[in-house]
């Protein structure tokens, strides 16, 4: 029996852009048939995003298994992307990355809220966030579909 590889959490560097892109494309591929196009995270220029946004990465041994991308909006952090590689889904890594982002944000002196948006058809994602105390703020049309905006107060 092989022992499970150790888990390591660290901030991304520009050298991680290709691995971030590959993980994100794999994680979001299941949604393409549902919405008839690639979800926005599959189309991002991650070379640029790694420079402009915060990425926290979770590795199992040397393999990138999960990530959370956040954007500081002043009084809130926007979760731009939370992704777990399909081979590693169902092991609590998404929950771990969400909790990590919330903790990091709460430790920032001015952050009082987490925000995110997701496609309304991604019911699995919406259930995940509702389970973790996020609330639906509003819905709006987007590219022939509907985007669901969600938020959670933190650090209070």
Coordinates of N, CA and C in Angstrom, one line a residue:
X1 N 0.8 -1.2 0.0 CA 0.0 0.0 0.0 C 0.9 1.2 0.0
X2 N 0.6 2.2 -0.9 CA 1.4 3.4 -1.0 C 0.8 4.4 -0.1
X3 N 1.6 5.1 0.7 CA 1.0 6.2 1.6 C 0.5 7.3 0.7
X4 N -0.5 8.0 1.2 CA -1.0 9.2 0.4 C 0.1 10.3 0.4
X5 N 0.2 11.0 -0.8 CA 1.2 12.0 -0.8 C 0.8 13.1 0.1
X6 N 1.9 13.8 0.6 CA 1.6 14.9 1.5 C 1.0 16.1 0.8
X7 N 0.2 16.8 1.5 CA -0.5 18.0 0.9 C 0.3 19.3 1.3
X8 N 0.5 20.1 0.3 CA 1.2 21.4 0.5 C 0.4 22.5 -0.1
X9 N 0.3 23.6 0.7 CA -0.5 24.8 0.2 C 0.5 25.9 0.1
X10 N 0.5 26.6 -1.1 CA 1.4 27.7 -1.3 C 0.8 28.7 -2.3
X11 N 1.3 29.9 -2.3 CA 0.9 30.9 -3.3 C 1.5 30.6 -4.7
X12 N 0.8 30.9 -5.7 CA 1.3 30.7 -7.1 C 2.4 31.7 -7.4
X13 N 3.2 31.2 -8.4 CA 4.2 32.1 -9.0 C 3.9 32.1 -10.5
X14 N 4.5 33.0 -11.3 CA 4.3 32.9 -12.7 C 4.6 31.6 -13.4
X15 N 5.5 30.8 -12.8 CA 5.8 29.5 -13.3 C 4.7 28.5 -13.2
X16 N 3.7 28.8 -12.4 CA 2.5 27.9 -12.2 C 1.4 28.1 -13.2
X17 N 1.5 29.1 -14.1 CA 0.4 29.4 -15.0 C -0.1 28.3 -15.8
X18 N 0.8 27.5 -16.4 CA 0.4 26.4 -17.2 C -0.3 25.3 -16.4
X19 N 0.1 25.0 -15.2 CA -0.5 24.0 -14.4 C -1.9 24.5 -13.9
X20 N -2.0 25.8 -13.7 CA -3.3 26.4 -13.3 C -4.3 26.3 -14.4
X21 N -3.8 26.6 -15.6 CA -4.7 26.5 -16.8 C -5.1 25.1 -17.0
X22 N -4.2 24.1 -16.9 CA -4.6 22.7 -17.2 C -5.6 22.2 -16.1
X23 N -5.3 22.5 -14.9 CA -6.3 22.1 -13.8 C -7.6 22.7 -14.0
X24 N -7.7 24.0 -14.3 CA -9.0 24.7 -14.5 C -9.7 24.1 -15.7
X25 N -9.0 23.9 -16.8 CA -9.7 23.3 -18.0 C -10.3 21.9 -17.7
X26 N -9.5 21.1 -17.0 CA -10.0 19.8 -16.6 C -11.2 19.9 -15.7
X27 N -11.2 20.8 -14.7 CA -12.2 20.9 -13.7 C -13.5 21.4 -14.3
X28 N -13.4 22.3 -15.3 CA -14.6 22.9 -15.9 C -15.1 22.2 -17.1
X29 N -14.4 21.3 -17.6 CA -14.8 20.6 -18.9 C -16.2 20.0 -18.8
X30 N -16.6 19.5 -17.6 CA -17.9 18.8 -17.4 C -19.1 19.8 -17.7
X31 N -18.8 21.1 -17.6 CA -19.9 22.1 -17.8 C -20.1 22.4 -19.2
X32 N -19.2 22.1 -20.1 CA -19.3 22.5 -21.5 C -20.6 22.0 -22.2
X33 N -20.9 20.7 -22.0 CA -22.2 20.2 -22.6 C -23.4 20.9 -22.0
X34 N -23.4 21.2 -20.8 CA -24.5 21.8 -20.1 C -24.9 23.2 -20.6
X35 N -23.8 24.0 -20.8 CA -24.1 25.4 -21.3 C -23.8 25.7 -22.7
X36 N -23.2 24.7 -23.4 CA -23.0 24.8 -24.8 C -21.8 25.7 -25.2
X37 N -20.9 26.0 -24.3 CA -19.7 26.8 -24.5 C -18.7 26.5 -23.4
X38 N -17.5 27.0 -23.5 CA -16.6 26.9 -22.4 C -16.9 27.9 -21.3
X39 N -17.0 27.5 -20.1 CA -17.2 28.5 -19.0 C -16.0 29.5 -19.0
X40 N -16.2 30.7 -18.5 CA -15.2 31.7 -18.5 C -13.8 31.3 -18.0
X41 N -13.8 30.6 -16.8 CA -12.4 30.2 -16.3 C -11.6 29.4 -17.3
X42 N -12.2 28.7 -18.3 CA -11.5 28.0 -19.3 C -10.9 28.9 -20.3
X43 N -11.3 30.1 -20.4 CA -10.8 31.0 -21.4 C -9.8 32.1 -20.9
X44 N -9.4 32.0 -19.7 CA -8.6 33.0 -19.1 C -7.1 32.9 -19.5
X45 N -6.5 34.1 -19.6 CA -5.0 34.1 -19.8 C -4.4 34.0 -18.5
X46 N -4.0 32.8 -18.1 CA -3.5 32.6 -16.7 C -2.1 33.1 -16.6
X47 N -1.3 33.3 -17.6 CA 0.0 34.0 -17.5 C -0.3 35.4 -16.9
X48 N -1.3 36.1 -17.4 CA -1.6 37.4 -16.8 C -2.3 37.3 -15.5
X49 N -3.3 36.4 -15.4 CA -4.0 36.3 -14.1 C -3.2 36.0 -12.9
X50 N -2.1 35.2 -13.1 CA -1.2 34.9 -12.0 C -0.5 36.2 -11.5
X51 N -0.3 37.1 -12.4 CA 0.4 38.4 -12.0 C -0.6 39.3 -11.4
X52 N -1.9 39.3 -11.8 CA -2.9 40.3 -11.3 C -3.7 39.8 -10.1
X53 N -3.8 38.5 -9.9 CA -4.7 38.0 -8.8 C -3.9 37.1 -7.9
X54 N -4.5 36.8 -6.8 CA -3.9 35.9 -5.8 C -4.4 34.5 -6.1
X55 N -3.5 33.5 -6.2 CA -3.8 32.1 -6.4 C -3.2 31.3 -5.2
X56 N -4.0 30.6 -4.5 CA -3.5 29.7 -3.5 C -3.7 28.3 -4.1
X57 N -2.6 27.5 -4.1 CA -2.5 26.2 -4.7 C -2.3 25.1 -3.7
X58 N -3.0 24.0 -3.9 CA -2.9 22.8 -3.1 C -2.3 21.7 -3.9
X59 N -1.2 21.2 -3.5 CA -0.5 20.1 -4.1 C -0.6 18.8 -3.3
X60 N -0.7 17.7 -4.0 CA -0.6 16.4 -3.4 C 0.7 15.9 -4.0
X61 N 1.8 15.8 -3.1 CA 3.1 15.6 -3.7 C 3.5 16.7 -4.6
X62 N 3.8 16.3 -5.8 CA 4.2 17.3 -6.9 C 3.0 17.8 -7.7
X63 N 1.8 17.1 -7.6 CA 0.7 17.4 -8.5 C -0.3 18.5 -7.9
X64 N -0.6 19.4 -8.8 CA -1.6 20.4 -8.4 C -2.9 19.8 -8.4
X65 N -3.6 19.9 -7.3 CA -4.9 19.2 -7.2 C -6.1 20.2 -7.0
X66 N -5.8 21.4 -6.5 CA -6.9 22.3 -6.2 C -6.3 23.7 -6.2
X67 N -7.2 24.7 -6.4 CA -6.8 26.1 -6.4 C -7.9 27.0 -6.0
X68 N -7.6 28.1 -5.5 CA -8.6 29.2 -5.3 C -7.9 30.5 -5.8
X69 N -8.6 31.2 -6.7 CA -8.2 32.5 -7.2 C -9.0 33.6 -6.6
X70 N -8.4 34.6 -6.0 CA -9.2 35.6 -5.4 C -8.7 37.0 -5.8
X71 N -9.6 38.0 -5.8 CA -9.3 39.3 -6.2 C -9.7 40.2 -5.0
X72 N -8.8 41.1 -4.5 CA -9.1 42.0 -3.5 C -10.0 43.2 -4.1
X73 N -11.1 43.3 -3.5 CA -12.0 44.4 -4.0 C -12.2 45.5 -2.9
X74 N -11.2 45.6 -2.0 CA -11.3 46.7 -1.0 C -11.9 46.2 0.3
X75 N -13.2 46.0 0.4 CA -13.8 45.5 1.6 C -14.2 44.1 1.4
X76 N -13.9 43.5 0.3 CA -14.3 42.1 0.0 C -13.3 41.4 -0.8
X77 N -13.3 40.1 -0.8 CA -12.5 39.3 -1.7 C -13.5 38.6 -2.7
X78 N -13.2 38.7 -3.9 CA -14.0 38.0 -5.0 C -13.3 36.7 -5.2
X79 N -14.1 35.6 -5.1 CA -13.6 34.3 -5.5 C -13.8 34.2 -7.0
X80 N -12.7 34.4 -7.7 CA -12.8 34.3 -9.2 C -12.9 32.9 -9.7
X81 N -12.2 32.0 -9.0 CA -12.2 30.6 -9.4 C -11.8 29.7 -8.2
X82 N -12.6 28.7 -8.1 CA -12.3 27.6 -7.1 C -12.4 26.3 -7.9
X83 N -11.3 25.6 -8.0 CA -11.3 24.4 -8.9 C -10.5 23.3 -8.2
X84 N -11.1 22.1 -8.4 CA -10.4 20.9 -8.0 C -10.3 20.0 -9.2
X85 N -9.1 19.4 -9.4 CA -8.9 18.5 -10.5 C -9.9 17.3 -10.4
X86 N -10.6 16.9 -11.5 CA -11.6 15.8 -11.4 C -11.1 14.5 -10.7
X87 N -9.8 14.2 -10.9 CA -9.2 13.0 -10.2 C -9.2 13.1 -8.7
X88 N -9.4 14.3 -8.2 CA -9.3 14.5 -6.7 C -10.6 15.1 -6.1
X89 N -11.6 15.2 -6.9 CA -12.9 15.7 -6.4 C -13.5 14.7 -5.4
X90 N -14.2 15.2 -4.4 CA -14.8 14.3 -3.5 C -14.0 14.0 -2.2
X91 N -12.8 14.7 -2.1 CA -11.9 14.5 -1.0 C -11.9 15.6 0.0
X92 N -12.7 16.6 -0.2 CA -12.8 17.8 0.7 C -11.8 18.9 0.3
X93 N -11.2 18.8 -0.9 CA -10.2 19.8 -1.2 C -10.8 21.1 -1.6
X94 N -12.0 21.1 -2.2 CA -12.7 22.4 -2.5 C -13.1 23.1 -1.2
X95 N -13.6 22.3 -0.2 CA -14.0 22.9 1.1 C -12.7 23.4 1.8
X96 N -11.6 22.7 1.7 CA -10.4 23.2 2.3 C -9.9 24.5 1.7
X97 N -10.0 24.6 0.3 CA -9.5 25.8 -0.3 C -10.4 27.0 0.0
X98 N -11.7 26.7 0.1 CA -12.7 27.8 0.4 C -12.4 28.3 1.8
X99 N -12.2 27.4 2.8 CA -12.0 27.8 4.1 C -10.6 28.6 4.2
X100 N -9.7 28.1 3.5 CA -8.4 28.8 3.5 C -8.5 30.3 3.0
X101 N -9.2 30.4 1.9 CA -9.5 31.8 1.3 C -10.2 32.7 2.3
X102 N -11.2 32.1 3.0 CA -12.0 32.9 4.0 C -11.1 33.3 5.1
X103 N -10.2 32.4 5.6 CA -9.3 32.7 6.7 C -8.3 33.7 6.3
X104 N -7.8 33.6 5.1 CA -6.8 34.6 4.7 C -7.5 36.0 4.5
X105 N -8.7 36.0 4.0 CA -9.4 37.3 3.9 C -9.7 37.9 5.2
X106 N -10.2 37.0 6.2 CA -10.6 37.5 7.5 C -9.4 38.1 8.2
X107 N -8.2 37.6 7.9 CA -7.0 38.1 8.6 C -6.5 39.4 8.0
X108 N -7.1 39.8 6.9 CA -6.8 41.1 6.3 C -7.7 42.1 7.0
X109 N -7.1 43.2 7.4 CA -7.8 44.2 8.3 C -9.1 44.7 7.8
X110 N -9.3 44.8 6.5 CA -10.4 45.5 5.9 C -11.4 44.6 5.2
X111 N -11.2 43.3 5.2 CA -12.1 42.4 4.4 C -13.2 41.9 5.3
X112 N -14.4 42.2 4.9 CA -15.6 41.7 5.7 C -16.5 40.8 5.0
X113 N -16.2 40.6 3.7 CA -17.1 39.8 2.9 C -16.4 39.0 1.8
X114 N -16.9 37.8 1.5 CA -16.5 37.0 0.4 C -17.6 37.1 -0.7
X115 N -17.2 37.3 -1.9 CA -18.2 37.3 -3.0 C -17.8 36.3 -4.1
X116 N -18.8 35.9 -4.9 CA -18.5 35.1 -6.0 C -19.7 35.1 -7.0
X117 N -19.5 34.6 -8.1 CA -20.6 34.4 -9.1 C -20.4 33.1 -9.8
X118 N -21.5 32.5 -10.2 CA -21.4 31.2 -10.9 C -22.6 31.1 -11.8
X119 N -22.5 30.3 -12.8 CA -23.6 30.0 -13.7 C -24.8 29.4 -12.9
X120 N -26.0 29.9 -13.2 CA -27.2 29.3 -12.5 C -27.4 27.9 -12.7
X121 N -26.9 27.4 -13.9 CA -27.1 26.0 -14.3 C -26.1 25.1 -13.5
X122 N -25.1 25.7 -12.9 CA -24.1 24.9 -12.1 C -24.7 24.6 -10.7
X123 N -25.8 23.9 -10.6 CA -26.5 23.7 -9.4 C -25.6 23.1 -8.3
X124 N -24.7 22.2 -8.7 CA -23.8 21.5 -7.8 C -23.0 22.6 -7.1
X125 N -22.5 23.6 -7.8 CA -21.7 24.6 -7.2 C -22.5 25.5 -6.3
X126 N -23.7 25.8 -6.7 CA -24.5 26.7 -5.9 C -24.8 26.0 -4.5
X127 N -25.2 24.7 -4.6 CA -25.4 23.9 -3.4 C -24.2 23.9 -2.5
X128 N -23.0 23.7 -3.1 CA -21.7 23.7 -2.3 C -21.6 25.0 -1.5
X129 N -21.8 26.2 -2.2 CA -21.6 27.5 -1.5 C -22.8 27.7 -0.5
X130 N -24.0 27.3 -0.8 CA -25.1 27.4 0.2 C -24.8 26.6 1.4
X131 N -24.2 25.4 1.3 CA -23.8 24.6 2.4 C -22.7 25.3 3.3
X132 N -22.0 26.2 2.7 CA -20.9 26.8 3.4 C -21.3 28.3 3.7
X133 N -22.6 28.5 3.9 CA -23.1 29.7 4.5 C -23.1 30.9 3.5
X134 N -23.0 30.7 2.2 CA -23.1 31.8 1.2 C -24.6 32.0 0.9
X135 N -25.0 33.2 0.6 CA -26.3 33.5 0.3 C -26.4 34.0 -1.1
X136 N -27.5 33.8 -1.8 CA -27.7 34.3 -3.1 C -28.1 35.8 -3.0
X137 N -27.3 36.6 -3.7 CA -27.5 38.1 -3.6 C -28.5 38.5 -4.8
X138 N -28.2 38.0 -6.0 CA -29.0 38.4 -7.1 C -28.6 37.5 -8.3
X139 N -29.4 37.6 -9.3 CA -29.2 36.9 -10.6 C -29.3 37.9 -11.7
X140 N -28.5 37.7 -12.7 CA -28.5 38.6 -13.9 C -28.2 37.8 -15.2
X141 N -28.8 38.3 -16.3 CA -28.5 37.6 -17.6 C -27.0 37.7 -18.0
X142 N -26.5 36.7 -18.6 CA -25.1 36.7 -19.1 C -24.9 35.7 -20.2
X143 N -24.5 36.1 -21.3 CA -24.2 35.3 -22.5 C -25.3 34.2 -22.7
X144 N -26.5 34.6 -22.7 CA -27.6 33.7 -23.0 C -28.1 32.9 -21.8
X145 N -27.4 33.1 -20.7 CA -27.8 32.3 -19.5 C -28.0 33.2 -18.3
X146 N -27.8 32.7 -17.1 CA -28.0 33.5 -15.9 C -26.8 33.3 -15.0
X147 N -26.3 34.4 -14.4 CA -25.2 34.3 -13.4 C -25.9 34.5 -12.1
X148 N -25.5 33.7 -11.1 CA -25.9 33.8 -9.7 C -24.8 34.4 -8.9
X149 N -25.1 35.6 -8.3 CA -24.1 36.2 -7.4 C -24.4 35.8 -6.0
X150 N -23.3 35.5 -5.3 CA -23.4 35.0 -3.9 C -22.4 35.7 -3.0
X151 N -22.7 35.7 -1.7 CA -21.7 36.4 -0.8 C -21.9 35.7 0.6
X152 N -20.8 36.1 1.4 CA -20.8 35.6 2.8 C -20.1 36.6 3.6
X153 N -20.6 37.0 4.7 CA -19.9 37.9 5.7 C -18.9 37.1 6.4
X154 N -17.7 37.7 6.7 CA -16.7 37.0 7.4 C -16.1 37.9 8.4
X155 N -15.3 37.3 9.4 CA -14.6 38.0 10.3 C -15.4 38.9 11.3
X156 N -16.6 38.6 11.4 CA -17.5 39.4 12.3 C -17.7 38.7 13.6

